[in-house]
Each structure stands twice: as structure tokens, then as C-alpha cells.
Short mmCIF file of C-alpha atoms in Angstrom, two decimals:
data_model
loop_
_atom_site.label_atom_id
_atom_site.label_comp_id
_atom_site.label_asym_id
_atom_site.label_seq_id
_atom_site.Cartn_x
_atom_site.Cartn_y
_atom_site.Cartn_z
CA MET A 5 52.59 -0.43 54.86
CA ALA A 6 51.37 2.21 52.41
CA GLY A 7 54.96 3.25 51.76
CA ALA A 8 55.92 -0.33 50.89
CA ALA A 9 52.95 -0.64 48.54
CA ARG A 10 53.92 2.58 46.77
CA ALA A 11 57.49 1.39 46.40
CA LEU A 12 56.27 -1.84 44.78
CA TRP A 13 54.03 0.10 42.44
CA ARG A 14 56.87 2.43 41.43
CA ARG A 15 59.20 -0.51 40.79
CA GLY A 16 56.57 -2.00 38.53
CA LEU A 17 56.48 1.20 36.49
CA ARG A 18 60.25 1.31 36.12
CA ARG A 19 60.40 -2.28 34.94
CA GLY A 20 59.10 -1.36 31.52
CA PRO A 21 56.36 -2.95 29.47
CA VAL A 22 55.16 -6.13 31.12
CA VAL A 23 51.90 -7.59 29.85
CA ALA A 24 50.04 -9.39 32.57
CA CYS A 25 46.98 -11.51 31.75
CA GLY A 26 46.74 -9.68 28.44
CA THR A 27 46.01 -6.35 30.13
CA GLY A 28 47.73 -3.47 31.84
CA PRO A 29 50.19 -0.82 30.59
CA GLY A 30 53.31 -2.41 32.11
CA PHE A 31 52.56 -2.79 35.81
CA PRO A 32 53.74 -5.61 38.07
CA LEU A 33 51.82 -8.86 38.02
CA LEU A 34 50.34 -8.15 41.42
CA LEU A 35 48.75 -4.94 40.16
CA GLY A 36 48.33 -5.46 36.43
CA CYS A 37 46.73 -8.92 36.50
CA ARG A 38 43.11 -7.82 36.65
CA GLN A 39 40.53 -10.55 36.67
CA LYS A 40 37.78 -10.14 34.10
CA SER A 41 34.60 -9.09 35.86
CA SER A 42 31.31 -7.48 35.03
CA PRO A 43 30.73 -3.89 36.13
CA SER A 44 28.25 -2.92 38.78
CA PHE A 45 25.36 -0.63 37.84
CA LEU A 46 24.05 2.47 39.55
CA ASN A 47 20.26 2.30 39.35
CA ARG A 48 18.48 5.63 39.03
CA THR A 49 14.80 6.44 38.70
CA ASP A 50 13.97 7.74 35.19
CA ASN A 51 17.64 7.76 34.18
CA PRO A 52 19.85 5.18 32.43
CA LYS A 53 21.85 2.84 34.64
CA LEU A 54 25.52 3.75 34.92
CA ALA A 55 28.19 1.06 34.72
CA TYR A 56 31.01 1.41 37.23
CA TYR A 57 33.83 -0.27 39.12
CA LYS A 58 34.51 0.73 42.69
CA ILE A 59 37.28 0.00 45.16
CA LYS A 60 36.60 0.69 48.82
CA GLY A 61 39.34 2.37 50.79
CA LYS A 62 40.62 5.40 52.62
CA ASN A 63 39.93 9.04 51.86
CA PRO A 64 40.58 11.03 49.87
CA GLY A 65 39.12 8.81 47.20
CA VAL A 66 39.81 9.19 43.48
CA VAL A 67 37.19 9.36 40.72
CA PHE A 68 38.11 9.12 37.04
CA LEU A 69 36.05 11.01 34.42
CA PRO A 70 36.59 9.78 30.83
CA GLY A 71 36.73 11.93 27.71
CA LEU A 72 34.23 12.39 24.88
CA PHE A 73 32.98 9.03 23.55
CA SER A 74 35.57 7.28 25.70
CA ASN A 75 34.99 4.79 28.50
CA MET A 76 36.31 3.70 31.87
CA ASN A 77 38.61 0.96 30.57
CA GLY A 78 41.51 3.03 29.25
CA GLU A 79 45.12 3.02 30.41
CA LYS A 80 44.82 6.07 32.65
CA ALA A 81 41.81 4.74 34.56
CA SER A 82 43.40 1.30 34.96
CA ALA A 83 46.67 2.78 36.22
CA LEU A 84 44.89 4.95 38.77
CA GLU A 85 42.84 1.98 39.94
CA ASP A 86 45.99 -0.11 40.40
CA PHE A 87 47.67 2.69 42.30
CA CYS A 88 44.72 3.34 44.62
CA LYS A 89 44.40 -0.37 45.28
CA SER A 90 48.10 -0.55 46.19
CA VAL A 91 47.87 2.27 48.77
CA GLY A 92 44.41 1.44 50.11
CA HIS A 93 42.52 4.47 48.84
CA ALA A 94 39.00 4.43 47.42
CA PHE A 95 38.58 4.62 43.66
CA VAL A 96 35.68 4.83 41.20
CA ARG A 97 35.65 4.68 37.40
CA PHE A 98 32.44 4.75 35.40
CA ASP A 99 30.85 5.24 31.99
CA TYR A 100 28.57 8.16 31.19
CA ARG A 101 25.12 7.30 29.86
CA GLY A 102 25.28 6.29 26.21
CA CYS A 103 28.94 5.33 26.53
CA GLY A 104 30.79 2.09 27.24
CA SER A 105 28.73 -0.35 29.28
CA SER A 106 26.18 2.14 30.59
CA GLU A 107 22.61 2.28 29.37
CA GLY A 108 21.38 4.89 26.92
CA THR A 109 22.31 6.07 23.44
CA ILE A 110 24.51 8.94 22.28
CA LYS A 111 21.57 10.52 20.44
CA GLU A 112 19.85 11.02 23.79
CA CYS A 113 22.90 12.54 25.49
CA THR A 114 23.84 16.12 26.30
CA LEU A 115 26.59 17.67 28.37
CA GLY A 116 23.99 18.56 30.99
CA LYS A 117 22.95 14.91 31.29
CA TRP A 118 26.55 13.79 31.56
CA ARG A 119 26.99 16.41 34.29
CA LYS A 120 24.09 14.78 36.15
CA ASP A 121 25.82 11.41 35.75
CA VAL A 122 28.97 12.75 37.41
CA LEU A 123 27.01 14.24 40.30
CA ALA A 124 25.06 10.99 40.74
CA VAL A 125 28.33 9.06 41.00
CA LEU A 126 29.68 11.49 43.59
CA ASP A 127 26.45 11.47 45.60
CA GLU A 128 25.75 7.74 45.47
CA LEU A 129 29.10 5.98 45.13
CA THR A 130 31.55 8.06 47.16
CA THR A 131 31.96 9.03 50.80
CA GLY A 132 34.12 11.85 52.03
CA PRO A 133 36.55 14.05 50.05
CA GLN A 134 37.38 13.06 46.47
CA ILE A 135 40.08 13.87 43.93
CA LEU A 136 38.58 14.11 40.45
CA VAL A 137 40.76 13.20 37.48
CA GLY A 138 39.14 14.46 34.28
CA ALA A 139 40.45 13.59 30.82
CA SER A 140 39.56 15.92 27.92
CA MET A 141 35.78 16.41 28.17
CA GLY A 142 36.01 14.84 31.62
CA GLY A 143 38.07 17.90 32.55
CA TRP A 144 35.12 20.08 31.57
CA LEU A 145 32.75 18.01 33.68
CA MET A 146 35.09 17.97 36.68
CA LEU A 147 34.94 21.77 36.80
CA HIS A 148 31.14 21.63 36.92
CA ALA A 149 31.29 18.99 39.64
CA ALA A 150 33.70 21.06 41.73
CA ILE A 151 31.32 24.02 41.57
CA ALA A 152 28.22 21.91 42.31
CA ARG A 153 29.77 19.76 45.08
CA PRO A 154 32.46 21.82 46.84
CA GLU A 155 31.91 19.81 50.02
CA ILE A 156 32.91 16.61 48.19
CA VAL A 157 35.51 17.67 45.61
CA ALA A 158 38.82 18.15 47.43
CA ALA A 159 41.14 18.48 44.42
CA LEU A 160 41.15 18.38 40.61
CA VAL A 161 43.54 16.88 38.08
CA GLY A 162 42.86 17.85 34.48
CA VAL A 163 44.50 15.75 31.74
CA ALA A 164 44.26 17.70 28.48
CA ALA A 165 41.13 19.26 29.95
CA ALA A 166 38.73 20.56 27.31
CA PRO A 167 36.16 22.94 28.81
CA ASP A 168 34.07 24.77 26.19
CA HIS A 169 36.12 23.20 23.38
CA LEU A 170 33.24 21.47 21.63
CA VAL A 171 31.37 24.76 21.41
CA SER A 172 34.33 26.97 20.50
CA THR A 173 35.45 24.57 17.75
CA PHE A 174 31.98 24.48 16.26
CA GLN A 175 31.69 28.26 16.35
CA GLN A 176 34.89 28.57 14.31
CA LEU A 177 33.41 26.60 11.40
CA PRO A 178 32.27 28.46 8.26
CA VAL A 179 28.63 29.55 8.31
CA GLU A 180 27.67 27.20 5.50
CA VAL A 181 29.23 24.23 7.29
CA LYS A 182 27.40 25.02 10.52
CA LYS A 183 24.14 25.32 8.61
CA GLU A 184 24.71 21.94 6.96
CA ILE A 185 25.39 20.33 10.35
CA GLU A 186 22.22 21.85 11.75
CA GLU A 187 20.17 20.53 8.84
CA LYS A 188 21.66 17.03 9.04
CA GLY A 189 21.47 16.99 12.83
CA GLU A 190 24.98 15.60 13.11
CA TRP A 191 28.57 16.85 13.15
CA LYS A 192 31.36 14.58 11.94
CA LEU A 193 34.06 15.82 14.27
CA PRO A 194 37.52 14.81 12.96
CA THR A 195 39.55 12.51 15.20
CA LYS A 196 42.53 10.19 15.00
CA HIS A 197 41.14 7.86 17.61
CA ASN A 198 38.87 5.60 15.58
CA GLU A 199 38.89 3.90 12.18
CA GLU A 200 36.29 6.23 10.67
CA GLY A 201 38.41 9.29 11.37
CA PHE A 202 35.55 11.21 12.98
CA TYR A 203 33.08 11.19 15.85
CA CYS A 204 29.39 11.55 15.03
CA VAL A 205 28.29 14.31 17.39
CA PRO A 206 24.53 14.96 17.50
CA TYR A 207 23.75 18.61 16.87
CA GLU A 208 21.68 18.68 20.08
CA ILE A 209 24.84 18.05 22.11
CA ILE A 210 26.49 21.11 20.58
CA GLN A 211 23.43 23.29 21.11
CA GLU A 212 22.95 22.26 24.72
CA ALA A 213 26.67 22.48 25.54
CA GLU A 214 26.54 26.25 25.02
CA TYR A 215 24.68 26.51 28.33
CA HIS A 216 27.54 24.81 30.14
CA CYS A 217 30.53 26.86 28.96
CA VAL A 218 32.69 27.93 31.91
CA LEU A 219 35.66 29.95 30.67
CA GLY A 220 33.84 33.24 30.20
CA SER A 221 33.90 34.20 33.87
CA PRO A 222 35.69 33.37 37.16
CA LEU A 223 35.14 29.84 38.45
CA PRO A 224 34.35 29.57 42.19
CA ILE A 225 36.67 26.62 42.69
CA LYS A 226 38.88 26.92 45.76
CA CYS A 227 40.47 23.46 45.98
CA PRO A 228 43.93 22.49 44.64
CA VAL A 229 43.99 22.19 40.85
CA ARG A 230 46.62 20.40 38.74
CA LEU A 231 46.49 20.74 34.95
CA ILE A 232 48.56 18.36 32.82
CA HIS A 233 48.80 19.06 29.10
CA GLY A 234 50.94 17.92 26.18
CA LEU A 235 52.58 20.50 23.94
CA LYS A 236 51.97 18.16 20.99
CA ASP A 237 48.24 17.92 21.66
CA GLU A 238 46.68 18.54 18.24
CA GLU A 239 43.08 18.44 19.51
CA ILE A 240 42.99 20.58 22.65
CA PRO A 241 45.60 23.39 22.65
CA TRP A 242 47.65 23.57 25.84
CA GLN A 243 46.56 27.20 26.16
CA VAL A 244 43.18 25.88 27.32
CA SER A 245 44.81 24.74 30.55
CA MET A 246 46.22 28.25 30.95
CA LYS A 247 42.70 29.67 30.64
CA ILE A 248 41.40 27.28 33.29
CA ALA A 249 44.19 28.36 35.65
CA GLU A 250 43.27 32.00 35.06
CA ARG A 251 39.57 31.43 35.71
CA VAL A 252 39.58 29.35 38.90
CA VAL A 253 39.76 31.43 42.06
CA SER A 254 42.02 28.93 43.82
CA THR A 255 45.62 30.07 44.20
CA ASP A 256 46.85 26.47 44.56
CA VAL A 257 47.06 25.80 40.83
CA ASP A 258 49.88 24.12 38.92
CA ILE A 259 50.18 23.70 35.15
CA ILE A 260 52.39 20.83 33.99
CA LEU A 261 53.35 20.84 30.30
CA ARG A 262 54.88 17.76 28.67
CA LYS A 263 57.06 18.53 25.65
CA ASP A 264 56.24 15.28 23.84
CA GLY A 265 52.78 14.80 25.31
CA GLN A 266 49.89 14.20 22.91
CA HIS A 267 46.17 14.43 23.54
CA ARG A 268 45.50 11.06 25.07
CA MET A 269 48.53 11.16 27.39
CA LYS A 270 48.70 7.37 27.46
CA GLU A 271 52.43 6.72 27.12
CA GLN A 272 54.05 5.15 30.17
CA ASP A 273 55.80 8.37 31.23
CA ASP A 274 52.54 10.29 30.80
CA ILE A 275 50.71 7.83 33.02
CA LYS A 276 53.44 7.96 35.65
CA LEU A 277 53.12 11.73 35.76
CA ILE A 278 49.34 11.53 36.20
CA VAL A 279 49.59 8.97 38.98
CA TYR A 280 52.41 10.80 40.77
CA THR A 281 50.34 13.99 40.61
CA VAL A 282 47.44 12.20 42.28
CA GLU A 283 49.83 10.70 44.83
CA ASP A 284 51.14 14.17 45.73
CA LEU A 285 47.60 15.45 46.18
CA ILE A 286 46.71 12.52 48.43
CA ASP A 287 49.75 13.32 50.58
CA LYS A 288 48.87 17.02 50.62
CA LEU A 289 45.24 16.45 51.61
CA THR A 290 46.13 13.79 54.17
CA SER A 291 48.74 15.92 55.88
CA ALA A 292 46.44 18.93 55.91
#
């Protein structure tokens, strides 16, 4: 039955761009026609509620971690949800505090708090082994989660993973620019992904993120790791994925470079690669 579902899902990908119900990156009507629904919320004492969508199913489950200032409604998360639904595996996508539909404000956020959000999702919303798929900053947080919850995290998939990048980019700025950012309490980080052309990053996020850098020493991560990166990524150099591979102690590490891949990896062929990578890991973990 699972094999038939996968075949249907793959045929939907090969069909090309089909818009179903105004949503979906070209998947068959059965999978791409997602009814509009409100997210559920994870209630936590003294912490903002986290918005999430969850599909119950078999293990290993899959958890998607969005990038900086992104949310759980992007093409990659939707494609993974459709795939997991088609093969009967559990899936969770969520918004960090201060992002998307979750409670909180960006000014109150830090990388450490977002790390706590990820661990809360793993502890409260999942059961059994999980494959974490981290996009950009989500790739940074997935490394922290793998170290903190080795009994839960069974495999990692980094998509343009960006550990330490916020800190290293800031440190490369001229002294006078860093001083100005400190005085204003805000860094206008250039980006192509919104109309303003920049993200407003509170200075506190940059300061606090220094305590969560991971590439300076070996990472005690022993599970399978897959790192997907585009050679045309103008925001996070593909060499960052090489550094991650060097730092993790696991020997089961693959780096997949896409010649035309850009940072967001949201083209149809990019998404197919991400989903097929997750599919291979599910097969690997299931057979093991």
C-alpha cells in the first residue's frame, strides 16, 4: 500500500505545475488540495503558544524546522506534509515564537528561545524516532536538537543549513557599522525575500546567538546526516555544509550540491530532491 502511495506521489511530481485549490507546488489533486484549517497550539507555562500542524502516522516521523523569519507554510513544508500523508508517516510543522501564527514578538526572541521551541515540539508533539528537516536557520537549530535529544533525533536533513552564519556575518562587518547597530539595537540584514530588502534583526538576537555557535568544535551527532545546498546560494555559502560534515562525528554523512540551486531551494526539482532524501532515510531507518 505504501509503495502504491509513493508511486502516486511521484507521478504527481512528474506531471508538472498543477494548481489545486489555489495551493500546492504542483502535486496531484489528492495531495495538493489542502483544506483551509486553523493551526493547533502547543500551550506552555510561561512561554508563548506555538502554532503547529500535525499528522499522526508511523515512525520515523518527520519534523520541519523553518528558516529565519520564515514560517511553516512554505513549499518545502507543504511538500513534506503531502509526502508523509501519502505514505502514512507522522509529520509536524510549526512556527517558532514570534513567527507566523505563534504567539510572541521578534523583539523578545533569541536563538536560545527558538531552541527551546524546537525541543518543546519534539518532547510534546512527537513519539518515537524523528527525522528533522532544517532549512537555513532551521539547520542550525536541528543540530542543537540532535545534540540535546539523541534518543529522539534519528536523522538530519539540512537544506542550505546556516549554523553560526548570523554571528559570523555580523562579525565581518566594519567596526563602525557594528557600533551603529549596537547603538540602534537593530541590524537591517539584507535579503531578497521581502519587499523592504532587509530583515530587522534585534541586536539582542545577535548577541545571544554567540552562545549557540557550533562549528568551532566536534559535534556529538551520530545519526545519519544529509546536507543539501545550492551552488548559487548567495546567502549561505555551500562551504558551510562542508564544515558541518567535518564537525559531526557521524560517518554516515552525505553532501548533495545542486548546480542551479539557490538559497530557498523551492523549485520543483529542489523539492523533489528534498523529499526523495527524506524517503531514502525513512527506508534506511525502517530497514535497520
